[in-house]
PDB file of C-alpha atoms in Angstrom:
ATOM      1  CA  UNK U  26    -119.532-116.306  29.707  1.00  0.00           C
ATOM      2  CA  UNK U  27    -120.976-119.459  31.406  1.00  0.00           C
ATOM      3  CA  UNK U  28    -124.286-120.574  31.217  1.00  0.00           C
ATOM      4  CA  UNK U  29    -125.180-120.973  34.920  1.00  0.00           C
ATOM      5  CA  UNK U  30    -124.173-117.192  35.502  1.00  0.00           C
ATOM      6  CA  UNK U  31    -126.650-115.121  37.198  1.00  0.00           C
ATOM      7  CA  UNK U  32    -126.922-111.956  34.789  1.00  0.00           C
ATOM      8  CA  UNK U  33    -127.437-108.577  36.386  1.00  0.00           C
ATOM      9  CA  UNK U  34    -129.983-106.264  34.583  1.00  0.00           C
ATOM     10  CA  UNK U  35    -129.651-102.213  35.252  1.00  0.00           C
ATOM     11  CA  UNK U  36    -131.991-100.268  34.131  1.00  0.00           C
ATOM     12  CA  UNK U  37    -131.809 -96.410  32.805  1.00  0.00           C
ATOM     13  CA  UNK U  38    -134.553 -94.562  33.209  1.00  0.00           C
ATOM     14  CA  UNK U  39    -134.954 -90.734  32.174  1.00  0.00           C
ATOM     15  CA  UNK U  40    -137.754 -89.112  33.042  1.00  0.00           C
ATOM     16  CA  UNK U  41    -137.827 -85.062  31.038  1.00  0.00           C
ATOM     17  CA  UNK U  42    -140.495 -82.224  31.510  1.00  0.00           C
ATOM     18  CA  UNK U  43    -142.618 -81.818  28.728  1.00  0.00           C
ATOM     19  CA  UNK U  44    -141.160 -78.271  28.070  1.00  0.00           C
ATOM     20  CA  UNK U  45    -137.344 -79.581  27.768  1.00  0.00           C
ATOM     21  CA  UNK U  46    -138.515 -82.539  25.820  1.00  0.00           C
ATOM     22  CA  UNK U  47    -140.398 -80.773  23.376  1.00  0.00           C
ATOM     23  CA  UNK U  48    -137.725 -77.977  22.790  1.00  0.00           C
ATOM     24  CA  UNK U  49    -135.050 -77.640  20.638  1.00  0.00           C
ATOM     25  CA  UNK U  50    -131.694 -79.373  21.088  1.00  0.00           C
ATOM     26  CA  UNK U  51    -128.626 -78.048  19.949  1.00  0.00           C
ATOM     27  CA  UNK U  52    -125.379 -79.602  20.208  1.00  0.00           C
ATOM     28  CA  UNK U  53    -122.049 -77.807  20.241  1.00  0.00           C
ATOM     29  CA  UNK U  54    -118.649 -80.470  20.092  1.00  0.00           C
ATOM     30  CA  UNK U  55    -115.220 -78.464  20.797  1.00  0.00           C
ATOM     31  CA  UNK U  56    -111.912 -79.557  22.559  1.00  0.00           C
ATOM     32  CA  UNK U  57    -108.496 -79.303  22.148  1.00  0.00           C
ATOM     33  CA  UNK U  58    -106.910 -78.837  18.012  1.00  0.00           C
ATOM     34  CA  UNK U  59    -104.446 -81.803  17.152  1.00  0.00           C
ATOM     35  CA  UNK U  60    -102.406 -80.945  14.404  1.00  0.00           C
ATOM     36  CA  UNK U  61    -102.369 -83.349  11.693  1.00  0.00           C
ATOM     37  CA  UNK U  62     -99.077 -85.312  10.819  1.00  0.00           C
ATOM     38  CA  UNK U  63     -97.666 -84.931   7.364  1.00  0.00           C
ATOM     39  CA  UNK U  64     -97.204 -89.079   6.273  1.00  0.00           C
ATOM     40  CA  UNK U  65     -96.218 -90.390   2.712  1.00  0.00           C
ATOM     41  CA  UNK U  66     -97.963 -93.433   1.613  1.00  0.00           C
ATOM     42  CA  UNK U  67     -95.767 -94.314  -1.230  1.00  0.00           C
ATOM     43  CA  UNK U  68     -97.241 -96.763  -3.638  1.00  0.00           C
ATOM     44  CA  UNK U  69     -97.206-100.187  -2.619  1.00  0.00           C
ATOM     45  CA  UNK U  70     -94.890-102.648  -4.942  1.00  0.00           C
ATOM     46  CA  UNK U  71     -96.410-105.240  -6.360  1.00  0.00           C
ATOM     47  CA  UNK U  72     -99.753-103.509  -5.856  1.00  0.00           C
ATOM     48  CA  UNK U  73    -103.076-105.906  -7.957  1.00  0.00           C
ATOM     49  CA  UNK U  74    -104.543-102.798  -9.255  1.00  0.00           C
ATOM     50  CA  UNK U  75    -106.884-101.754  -6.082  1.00  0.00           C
ATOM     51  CA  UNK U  76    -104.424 -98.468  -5.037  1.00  0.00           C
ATOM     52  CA  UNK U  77    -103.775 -99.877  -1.865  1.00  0.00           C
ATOM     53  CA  UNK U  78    -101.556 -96.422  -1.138  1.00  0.00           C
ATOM     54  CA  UNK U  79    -105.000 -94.306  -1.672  1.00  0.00           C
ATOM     55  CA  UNK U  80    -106.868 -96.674   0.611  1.00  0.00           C
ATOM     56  CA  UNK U  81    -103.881 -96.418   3.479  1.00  0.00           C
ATOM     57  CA  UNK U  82    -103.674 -92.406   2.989  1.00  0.00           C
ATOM     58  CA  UNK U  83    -107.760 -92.165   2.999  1.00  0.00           C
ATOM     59  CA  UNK U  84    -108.254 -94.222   6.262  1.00  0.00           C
ATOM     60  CA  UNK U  85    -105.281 -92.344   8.156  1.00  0.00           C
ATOM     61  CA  UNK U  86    -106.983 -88.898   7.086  1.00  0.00           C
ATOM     62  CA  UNK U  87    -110.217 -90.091   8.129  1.00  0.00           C
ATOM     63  CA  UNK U  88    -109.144 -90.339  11.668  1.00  0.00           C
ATOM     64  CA  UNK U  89    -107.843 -86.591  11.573  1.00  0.00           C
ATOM     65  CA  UNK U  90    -104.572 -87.196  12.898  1.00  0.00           C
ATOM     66  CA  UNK U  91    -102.990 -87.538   9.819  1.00  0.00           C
ATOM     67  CA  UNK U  92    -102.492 -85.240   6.824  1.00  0.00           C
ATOM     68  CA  UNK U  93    -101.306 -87.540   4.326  1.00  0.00           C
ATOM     69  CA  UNK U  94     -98.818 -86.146   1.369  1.00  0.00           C
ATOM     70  CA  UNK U  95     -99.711 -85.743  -2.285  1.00  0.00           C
ATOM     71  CA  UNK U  96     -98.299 -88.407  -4.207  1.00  0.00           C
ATOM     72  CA  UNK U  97     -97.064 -85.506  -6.959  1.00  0.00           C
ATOM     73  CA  UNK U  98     -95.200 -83.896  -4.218  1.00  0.00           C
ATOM     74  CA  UNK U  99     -93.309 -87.263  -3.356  1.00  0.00           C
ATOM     75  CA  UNK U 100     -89.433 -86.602  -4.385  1.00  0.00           C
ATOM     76  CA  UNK U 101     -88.346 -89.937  -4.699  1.00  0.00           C
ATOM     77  CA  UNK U 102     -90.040 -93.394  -5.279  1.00  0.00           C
ATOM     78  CA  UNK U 103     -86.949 -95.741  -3.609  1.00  0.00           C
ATOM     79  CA  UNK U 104     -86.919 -99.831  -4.444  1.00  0.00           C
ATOM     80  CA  UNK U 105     -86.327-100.202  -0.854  1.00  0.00           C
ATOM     81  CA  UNK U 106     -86.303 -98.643   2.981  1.00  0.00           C
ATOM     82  CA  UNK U 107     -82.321 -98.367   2.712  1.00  0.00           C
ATOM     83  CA  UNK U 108     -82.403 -96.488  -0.339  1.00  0.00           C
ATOM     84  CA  UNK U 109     -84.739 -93.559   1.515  1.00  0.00           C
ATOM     85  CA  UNK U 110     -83.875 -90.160   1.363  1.00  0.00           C
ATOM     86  CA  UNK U 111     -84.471 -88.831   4.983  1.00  0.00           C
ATOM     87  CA  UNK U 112     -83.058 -85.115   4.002  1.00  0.00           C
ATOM     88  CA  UNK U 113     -85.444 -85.018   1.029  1.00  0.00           C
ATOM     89  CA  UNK U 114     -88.743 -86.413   2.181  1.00  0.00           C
ATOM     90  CA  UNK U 115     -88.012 -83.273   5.256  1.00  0.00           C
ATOM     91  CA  UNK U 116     -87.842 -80.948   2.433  1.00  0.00           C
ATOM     92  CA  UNK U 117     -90.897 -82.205   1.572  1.00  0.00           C
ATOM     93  CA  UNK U 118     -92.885 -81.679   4.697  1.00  0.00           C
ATOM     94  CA  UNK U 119     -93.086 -85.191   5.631  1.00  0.00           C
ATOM     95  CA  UNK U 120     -93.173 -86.483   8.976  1.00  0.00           C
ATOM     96  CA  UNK U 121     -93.515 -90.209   8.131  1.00  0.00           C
ATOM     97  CA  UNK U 122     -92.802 -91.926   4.945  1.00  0.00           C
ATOM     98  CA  UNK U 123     -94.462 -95.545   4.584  1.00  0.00           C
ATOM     99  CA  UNK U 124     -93.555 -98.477   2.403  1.00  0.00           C
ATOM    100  CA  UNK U 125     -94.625-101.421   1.233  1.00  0.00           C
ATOM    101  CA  UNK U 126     -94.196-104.634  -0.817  1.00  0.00           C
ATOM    102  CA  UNK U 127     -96.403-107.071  -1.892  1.00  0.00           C
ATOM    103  CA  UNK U 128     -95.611-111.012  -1.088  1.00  0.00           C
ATOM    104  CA  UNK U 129     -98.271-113.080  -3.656  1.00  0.00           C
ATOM    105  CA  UNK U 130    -102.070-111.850  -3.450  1.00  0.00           C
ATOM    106  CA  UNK U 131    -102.804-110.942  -0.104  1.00  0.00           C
ATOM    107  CA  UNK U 132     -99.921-110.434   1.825  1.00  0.00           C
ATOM    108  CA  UNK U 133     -96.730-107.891   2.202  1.00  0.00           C
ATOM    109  CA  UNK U 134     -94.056-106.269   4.262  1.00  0.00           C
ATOM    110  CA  UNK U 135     -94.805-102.641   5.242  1.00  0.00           C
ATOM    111  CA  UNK U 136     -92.093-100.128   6.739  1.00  0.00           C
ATOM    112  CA  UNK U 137     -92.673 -97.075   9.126  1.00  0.00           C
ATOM    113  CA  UNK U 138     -90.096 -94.970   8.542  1.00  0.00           C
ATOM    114  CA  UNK U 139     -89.482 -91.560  10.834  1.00  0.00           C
ATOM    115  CA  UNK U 140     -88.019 -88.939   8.940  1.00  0.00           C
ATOM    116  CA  UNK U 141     -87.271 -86.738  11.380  1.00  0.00           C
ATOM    117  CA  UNK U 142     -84.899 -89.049  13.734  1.00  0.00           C
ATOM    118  CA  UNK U 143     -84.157 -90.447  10.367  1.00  0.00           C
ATOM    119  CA  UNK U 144     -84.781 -94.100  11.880  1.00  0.00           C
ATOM    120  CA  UNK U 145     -87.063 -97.119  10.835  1.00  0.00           C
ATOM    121  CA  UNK U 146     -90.038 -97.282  13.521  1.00  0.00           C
ATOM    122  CA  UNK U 147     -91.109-100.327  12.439  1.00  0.00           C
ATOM    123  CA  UNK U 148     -91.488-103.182   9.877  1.00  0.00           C
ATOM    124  CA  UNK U 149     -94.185-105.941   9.560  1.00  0.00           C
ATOM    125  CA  UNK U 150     -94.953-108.852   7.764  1.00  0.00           C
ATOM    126  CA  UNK U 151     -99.257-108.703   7.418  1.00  0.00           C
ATOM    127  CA  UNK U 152    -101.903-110.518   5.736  1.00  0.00           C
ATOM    128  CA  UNK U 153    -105.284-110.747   5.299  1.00  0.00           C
ATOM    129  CA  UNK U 154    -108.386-112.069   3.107  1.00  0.00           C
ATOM    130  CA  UNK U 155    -107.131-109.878  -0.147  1.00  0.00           C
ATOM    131  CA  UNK U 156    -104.977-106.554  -1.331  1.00  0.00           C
ATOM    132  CA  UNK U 157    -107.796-104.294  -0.232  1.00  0.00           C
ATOM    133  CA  UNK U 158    -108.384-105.892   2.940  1.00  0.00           C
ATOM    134  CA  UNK U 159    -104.394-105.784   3.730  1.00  0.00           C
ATOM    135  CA  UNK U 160    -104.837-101.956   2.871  1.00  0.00           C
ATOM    136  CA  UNK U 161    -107.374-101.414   5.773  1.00  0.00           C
ATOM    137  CA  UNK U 162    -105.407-103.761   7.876  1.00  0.00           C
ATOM    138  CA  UNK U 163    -102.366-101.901   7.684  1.00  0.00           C
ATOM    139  CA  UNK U 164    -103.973 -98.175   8.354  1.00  0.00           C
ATOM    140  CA  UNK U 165    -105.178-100.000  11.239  1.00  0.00           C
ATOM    141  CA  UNK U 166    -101.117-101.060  11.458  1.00  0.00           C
ATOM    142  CA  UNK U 167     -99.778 -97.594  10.956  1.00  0.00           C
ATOM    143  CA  UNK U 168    -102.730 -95.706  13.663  1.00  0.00           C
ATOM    144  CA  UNK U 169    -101.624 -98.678  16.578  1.00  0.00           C
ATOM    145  CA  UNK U 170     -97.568 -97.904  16.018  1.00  0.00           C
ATOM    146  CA  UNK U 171     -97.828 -94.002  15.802  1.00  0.00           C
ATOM    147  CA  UNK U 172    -100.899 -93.055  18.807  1.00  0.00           C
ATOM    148  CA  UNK U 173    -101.947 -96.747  20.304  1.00  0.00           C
ATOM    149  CA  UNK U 174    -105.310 -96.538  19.110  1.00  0.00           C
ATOM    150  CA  UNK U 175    -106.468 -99.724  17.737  1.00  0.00           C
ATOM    151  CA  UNK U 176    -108.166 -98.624  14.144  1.00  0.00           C
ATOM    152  CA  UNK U 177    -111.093 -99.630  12.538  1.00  0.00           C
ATOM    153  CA  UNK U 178    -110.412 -99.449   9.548  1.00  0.00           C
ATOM    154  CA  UNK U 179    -110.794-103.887   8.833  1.00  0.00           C
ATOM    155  CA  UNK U 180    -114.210-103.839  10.182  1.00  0.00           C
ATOM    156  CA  UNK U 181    -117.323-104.033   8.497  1.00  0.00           C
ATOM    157  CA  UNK U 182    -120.896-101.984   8.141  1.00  0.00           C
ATOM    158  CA  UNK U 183    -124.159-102.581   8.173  1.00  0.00           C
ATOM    159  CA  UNK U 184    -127.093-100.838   7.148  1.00  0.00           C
ATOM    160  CA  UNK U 185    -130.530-100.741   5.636  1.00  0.00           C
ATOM    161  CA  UNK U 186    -131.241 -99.413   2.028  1.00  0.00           C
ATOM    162  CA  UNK U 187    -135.042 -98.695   1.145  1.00  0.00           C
ATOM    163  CA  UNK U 188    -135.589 -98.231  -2.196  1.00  0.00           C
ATOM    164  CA  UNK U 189    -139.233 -97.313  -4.413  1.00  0.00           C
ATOM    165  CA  UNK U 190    -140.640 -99.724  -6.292  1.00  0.00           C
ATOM    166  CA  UNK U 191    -143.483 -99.422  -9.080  1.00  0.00           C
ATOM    167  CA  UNK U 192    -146.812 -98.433  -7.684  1.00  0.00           C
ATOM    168  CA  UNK U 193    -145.679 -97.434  -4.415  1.00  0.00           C
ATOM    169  CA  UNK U 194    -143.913-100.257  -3.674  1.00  0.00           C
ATOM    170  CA  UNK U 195    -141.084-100.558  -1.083  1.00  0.00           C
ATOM    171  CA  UNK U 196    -138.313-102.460  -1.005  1.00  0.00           C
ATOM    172  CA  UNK U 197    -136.020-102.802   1.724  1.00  0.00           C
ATOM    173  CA  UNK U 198    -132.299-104.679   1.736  1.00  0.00           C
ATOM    174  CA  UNK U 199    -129.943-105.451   4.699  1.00  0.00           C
ATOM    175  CA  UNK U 200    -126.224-104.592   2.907  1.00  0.00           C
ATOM    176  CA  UNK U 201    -122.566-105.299   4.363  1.00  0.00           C
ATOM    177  CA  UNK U 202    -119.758-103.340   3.010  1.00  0.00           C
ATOM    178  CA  UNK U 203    -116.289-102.437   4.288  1.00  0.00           C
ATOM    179  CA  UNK U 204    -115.957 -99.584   6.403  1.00  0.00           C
ATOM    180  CA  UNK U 205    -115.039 -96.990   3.585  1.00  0.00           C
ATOM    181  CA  UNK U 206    -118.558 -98.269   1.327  1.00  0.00           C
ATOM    182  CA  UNK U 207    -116.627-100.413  -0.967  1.00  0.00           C
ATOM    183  CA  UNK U 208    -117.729-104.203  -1.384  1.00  0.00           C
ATOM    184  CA  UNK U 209    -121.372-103.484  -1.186  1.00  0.00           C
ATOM    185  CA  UNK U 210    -123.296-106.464  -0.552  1.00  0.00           C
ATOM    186  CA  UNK U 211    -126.863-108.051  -0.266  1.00  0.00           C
ATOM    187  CA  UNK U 212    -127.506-110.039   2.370  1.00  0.00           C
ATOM    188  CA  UNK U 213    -131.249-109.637   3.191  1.00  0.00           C
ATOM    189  CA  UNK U 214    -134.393-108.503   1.479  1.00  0.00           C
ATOM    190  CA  UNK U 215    -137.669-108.276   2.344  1.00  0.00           C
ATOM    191  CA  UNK U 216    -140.758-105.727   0.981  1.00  0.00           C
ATOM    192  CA  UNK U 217    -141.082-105.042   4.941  1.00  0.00           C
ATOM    193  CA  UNK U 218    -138.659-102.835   6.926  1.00  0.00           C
ATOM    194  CA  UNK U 219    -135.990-103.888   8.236  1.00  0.00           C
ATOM    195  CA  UNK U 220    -134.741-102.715  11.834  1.00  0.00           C
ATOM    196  CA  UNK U 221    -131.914-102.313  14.226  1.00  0.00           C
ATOM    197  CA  UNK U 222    -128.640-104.259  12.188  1.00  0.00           C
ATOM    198  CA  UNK U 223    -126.189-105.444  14.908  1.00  0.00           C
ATOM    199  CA  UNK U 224    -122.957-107.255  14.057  1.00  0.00           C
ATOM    200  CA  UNK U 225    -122.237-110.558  15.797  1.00  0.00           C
ATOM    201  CA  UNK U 226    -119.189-110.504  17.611  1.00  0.00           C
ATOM    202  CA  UNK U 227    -117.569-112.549  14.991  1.00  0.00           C
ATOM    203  CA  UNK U 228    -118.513-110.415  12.048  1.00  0.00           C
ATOM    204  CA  UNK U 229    -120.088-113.522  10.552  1.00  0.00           C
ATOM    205  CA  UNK U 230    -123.447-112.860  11.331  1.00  0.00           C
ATOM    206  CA  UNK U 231    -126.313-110.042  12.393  1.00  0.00           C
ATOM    207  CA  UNK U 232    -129.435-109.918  13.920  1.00  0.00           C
ATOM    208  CA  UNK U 233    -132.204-107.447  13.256  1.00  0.00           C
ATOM    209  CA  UNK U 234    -136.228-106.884  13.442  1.00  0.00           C
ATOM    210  CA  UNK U 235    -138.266-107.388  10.364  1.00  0.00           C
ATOM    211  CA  UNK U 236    -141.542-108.307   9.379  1.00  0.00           C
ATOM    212  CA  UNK U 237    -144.007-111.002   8.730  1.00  0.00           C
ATOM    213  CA  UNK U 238    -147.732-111.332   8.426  1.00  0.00           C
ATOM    214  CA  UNK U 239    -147.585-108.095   9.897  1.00  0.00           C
ATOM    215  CA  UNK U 240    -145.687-109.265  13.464  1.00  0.00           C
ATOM    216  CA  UNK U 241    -142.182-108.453  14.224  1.00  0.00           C
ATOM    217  CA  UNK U 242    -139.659-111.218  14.564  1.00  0.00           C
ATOM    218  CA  UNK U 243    -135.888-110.805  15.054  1.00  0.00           C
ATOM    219  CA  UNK U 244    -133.996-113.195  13.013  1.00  0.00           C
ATOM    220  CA  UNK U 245    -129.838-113.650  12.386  1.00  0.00           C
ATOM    221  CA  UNK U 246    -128.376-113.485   8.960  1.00  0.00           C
ATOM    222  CA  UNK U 247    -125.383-115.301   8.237  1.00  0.00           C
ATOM    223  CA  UNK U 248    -123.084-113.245   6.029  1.00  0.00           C
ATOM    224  CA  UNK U 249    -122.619-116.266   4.132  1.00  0.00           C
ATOM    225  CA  UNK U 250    -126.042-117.196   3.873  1.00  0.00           C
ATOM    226  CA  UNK U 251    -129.020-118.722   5.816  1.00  0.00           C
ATOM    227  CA  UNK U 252    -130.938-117.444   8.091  1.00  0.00           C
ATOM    228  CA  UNK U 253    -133.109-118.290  11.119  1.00  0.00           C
ATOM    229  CA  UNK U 254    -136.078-116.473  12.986  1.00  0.00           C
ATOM    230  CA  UNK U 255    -135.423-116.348  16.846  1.00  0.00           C
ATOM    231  CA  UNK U 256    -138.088-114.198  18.008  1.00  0.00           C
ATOM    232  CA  UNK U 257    -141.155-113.632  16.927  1.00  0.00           C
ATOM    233  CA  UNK U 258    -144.946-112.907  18.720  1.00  0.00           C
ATOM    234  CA  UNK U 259    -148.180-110.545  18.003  1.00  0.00           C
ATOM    235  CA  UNK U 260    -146.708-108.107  19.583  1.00  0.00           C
ATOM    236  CA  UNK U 261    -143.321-106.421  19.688  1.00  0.00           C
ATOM    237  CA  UNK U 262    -139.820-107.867  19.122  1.00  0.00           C
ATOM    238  CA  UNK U 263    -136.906-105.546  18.491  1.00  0.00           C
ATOM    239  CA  UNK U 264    -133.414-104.337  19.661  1.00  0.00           C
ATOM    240  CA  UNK U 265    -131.146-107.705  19.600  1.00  0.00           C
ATOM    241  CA  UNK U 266    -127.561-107.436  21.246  1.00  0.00           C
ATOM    242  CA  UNK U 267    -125.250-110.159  21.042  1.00  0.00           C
ATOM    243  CA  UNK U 268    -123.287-110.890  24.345  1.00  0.00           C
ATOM    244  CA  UNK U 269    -119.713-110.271  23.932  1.00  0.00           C
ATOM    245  CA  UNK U 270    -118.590-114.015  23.361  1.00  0.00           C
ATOM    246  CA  UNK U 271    -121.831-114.325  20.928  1.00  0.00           C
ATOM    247  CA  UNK U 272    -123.478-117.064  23.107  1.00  0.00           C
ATOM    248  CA  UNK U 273    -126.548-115.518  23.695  1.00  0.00           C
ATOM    249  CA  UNK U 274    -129.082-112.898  22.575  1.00  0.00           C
ATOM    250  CA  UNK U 275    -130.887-110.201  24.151  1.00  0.00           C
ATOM    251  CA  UNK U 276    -133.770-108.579  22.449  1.00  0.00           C
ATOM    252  CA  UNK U 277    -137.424-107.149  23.319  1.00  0.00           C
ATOM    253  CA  UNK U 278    -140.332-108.811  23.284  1.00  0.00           C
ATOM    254  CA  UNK U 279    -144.214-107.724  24.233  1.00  0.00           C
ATOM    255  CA  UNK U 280    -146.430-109.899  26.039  1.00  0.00           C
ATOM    256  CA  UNK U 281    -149.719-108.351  26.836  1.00  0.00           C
ATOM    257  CA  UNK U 282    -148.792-105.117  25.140  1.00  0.00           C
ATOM    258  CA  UNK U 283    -145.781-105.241  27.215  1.00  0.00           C
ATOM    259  CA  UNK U 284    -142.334-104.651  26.359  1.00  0.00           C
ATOM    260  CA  UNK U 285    -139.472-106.326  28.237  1.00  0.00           C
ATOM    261  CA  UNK U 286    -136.523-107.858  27.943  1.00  0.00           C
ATOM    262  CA  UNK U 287    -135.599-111.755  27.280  1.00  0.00           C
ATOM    263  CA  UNK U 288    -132.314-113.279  27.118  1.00  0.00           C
ATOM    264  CA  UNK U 289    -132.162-116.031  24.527  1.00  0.00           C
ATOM    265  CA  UNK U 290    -129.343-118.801  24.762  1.00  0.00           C
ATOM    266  CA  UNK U 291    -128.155-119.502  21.138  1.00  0.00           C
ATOM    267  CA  UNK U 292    -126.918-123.222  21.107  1.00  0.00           C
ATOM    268  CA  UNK U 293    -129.794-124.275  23.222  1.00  0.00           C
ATOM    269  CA  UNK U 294    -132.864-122.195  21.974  1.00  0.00           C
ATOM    270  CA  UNK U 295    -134.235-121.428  25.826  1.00  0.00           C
ATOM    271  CA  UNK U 296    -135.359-118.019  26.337  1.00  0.00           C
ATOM    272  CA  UNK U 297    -135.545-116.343  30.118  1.00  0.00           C
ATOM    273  CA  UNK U 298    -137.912-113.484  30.756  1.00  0.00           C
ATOM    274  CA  UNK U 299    -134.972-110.999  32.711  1.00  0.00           C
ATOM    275  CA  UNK U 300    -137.501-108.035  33.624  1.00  0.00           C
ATOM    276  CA  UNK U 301    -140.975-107.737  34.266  1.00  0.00           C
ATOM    277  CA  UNK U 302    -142.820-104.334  34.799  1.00  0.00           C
ATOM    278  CA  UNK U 303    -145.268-102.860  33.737  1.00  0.00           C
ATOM    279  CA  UNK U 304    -143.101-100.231  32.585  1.00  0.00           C
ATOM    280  CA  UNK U 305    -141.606-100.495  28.598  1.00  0.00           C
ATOM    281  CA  UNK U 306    -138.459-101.955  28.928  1.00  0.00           C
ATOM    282  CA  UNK U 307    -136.079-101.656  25.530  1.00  0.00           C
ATOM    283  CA  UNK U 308    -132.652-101.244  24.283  1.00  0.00           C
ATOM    284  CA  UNK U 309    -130.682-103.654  26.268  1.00  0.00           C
ATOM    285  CA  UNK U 310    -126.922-103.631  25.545  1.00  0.00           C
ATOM    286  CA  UNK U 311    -124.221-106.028  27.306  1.00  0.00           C
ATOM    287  CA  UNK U 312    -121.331-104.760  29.498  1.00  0.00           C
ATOM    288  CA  UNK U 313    -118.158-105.491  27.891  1.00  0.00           C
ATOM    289  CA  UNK U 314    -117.317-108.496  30.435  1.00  0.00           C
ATOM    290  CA  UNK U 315    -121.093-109.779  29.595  1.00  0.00           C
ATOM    291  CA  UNK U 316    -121.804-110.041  33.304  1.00  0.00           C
ATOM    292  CA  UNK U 317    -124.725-106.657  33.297  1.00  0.00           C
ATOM    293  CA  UNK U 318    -127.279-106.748  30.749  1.00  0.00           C
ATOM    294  CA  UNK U 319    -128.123-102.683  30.453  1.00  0.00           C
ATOM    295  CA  UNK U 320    -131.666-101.428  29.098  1.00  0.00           C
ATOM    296  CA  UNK U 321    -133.711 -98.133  29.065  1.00  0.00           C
ATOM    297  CA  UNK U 322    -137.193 -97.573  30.688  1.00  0.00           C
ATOM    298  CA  UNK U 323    -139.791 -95.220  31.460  1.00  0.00           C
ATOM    299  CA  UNK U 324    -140.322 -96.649  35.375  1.00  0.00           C
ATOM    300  CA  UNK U 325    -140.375 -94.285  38.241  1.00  0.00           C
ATOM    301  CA  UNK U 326    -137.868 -94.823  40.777  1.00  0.00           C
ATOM    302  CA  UNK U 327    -135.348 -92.822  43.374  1.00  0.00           C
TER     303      UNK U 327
END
């Protein structure tokens, strides 16, 4: 993204009759039935004590492709890939049968093997920050070789805990965790809310909306700590979105009772006014390619 591009704001608008907004909305999801695959996540050698093999098999059958095998059903546990048993992992209703061996701390060489052509698919060498972390990383590994679907299984969440305090007192904490709730962590706190996480492209940082004095200001929390306000007025400022190389910033901001949207260029600090209508303008979210800036809206239009 450069800095002298012209950015191209589209706005959304939906306009509903009273009577459809006001009813009740049902929603009914159906499509086609996949049937799971039977896969083996055999223990992983070498393993520090975090069961990578339960965090593999539990991230696989969280996509729903994948029906992964009860370990007490496994007929063999073999020291290596050439001493597998392709006749008796069939017998045992497995499709796949995965391996792996740990190199030092955070680091190992995993094998796909296909028990039904009775052939190794594949076999990679992966790393990553530590022996959980490799886990997730190779689900991810396992997902890309068998459908090519990148997985998200190395990623991170964030969300918003409020908890009661005594007297009626709320407190409200911005956490981080991996994808699967494990690694909780604090990053934020604040007796105010705290609104609208979103996840610099990085993962190193995210912005949200929180209070002070009673005004809204948007402000990015490093994960490793430190923190800066970027927005902030008397009246609103909410909904930041990172562009896609995590140069800039869009976000809401009232002037005049006023909502629209600003654009707010991260290494420099200078902040453009993109729409203004009299209209509430909110929720703007980047194309991938960074070039359209998208936002909702209640303006009339044809």
């Amino acid at each position: 993204m450069k800095t002298n591009q012209k950015w191209k704001v589209l706005g959304l608008c939906l306009l509903l009759p009273w009577t459809a907004a006001h009813a009740q909305v049902e929603v009914n999801v159906s499509g086609a039935q996949v049937a799971a695959r039977p896969i083996a996540i055999l223990p992983v050698q070498g393993d520090p004590g975090v069961k990578m093999d339960y965090i593999i098999a539990s991230d696989l059958h969280k996509t729903g492709l994948f029906q992964p095998l009860d370990p007490k059903s496994f007929p063999e546990n073999p020291a290596s890939p050439a001493a597998l048993q392709y006749p008796a992992w069939k017998q045992a209703g497995a499709d796949y049968v995965v391996m792996g061996m740990m190199q030092g701390a955070n680091a190992g060489q995993f094998v796909l093997n296909d028990v039904n052509s009775a052939n190794q698919l594949a076999n990679e060498n992966l790393h990553d920050a530590d022996a959980r972390q490799l886990a997730h990383q190779t689900a991810d590994w396992i997902l890309y070789r068998l459908t090519g679907k990148r997985g998200v299984f190395g990623t991170q969440l964030a969300y918003v805990l409020e908890q009661g305090g005594a007297k009626g007192a709320r407190r409200y904490s911005l956490l981080v965790s991996d994808v699967d709730g494990a690694n909780r962590r604090e990053i934020y706190s604040s007796n105010e809310p705290i609104l609208s996480p979103s996840w610099a492209p990085n993962g190193q940082a995210v912005a949200f909306v929180t209070y002070a004095n009673h005004h809204a200001q948007v402000v990015i929390q490093n994960i490793g700590g430190g923190s800066r306000v970027v927005a902030q007025g008397d009246g609103i400022s909410s909904a930041p979105a990172f562009s896609p190389d995590g140069n800039y910033l869009a976000f809401v901001q009232s002037e005049n009772n006023n909502p629209d949207i600003y654009l707010l260029n991260l290494a420099s600090g200078a902040k453009s006014r993109l729409t203004d209508h009299a209209a509430i303008d909110t929720e703007p979210a980047f194309s991938p390619d960074g070039n359209y800036i998208y936002f909702t809206s209640d303006r009339s239009g044809s």
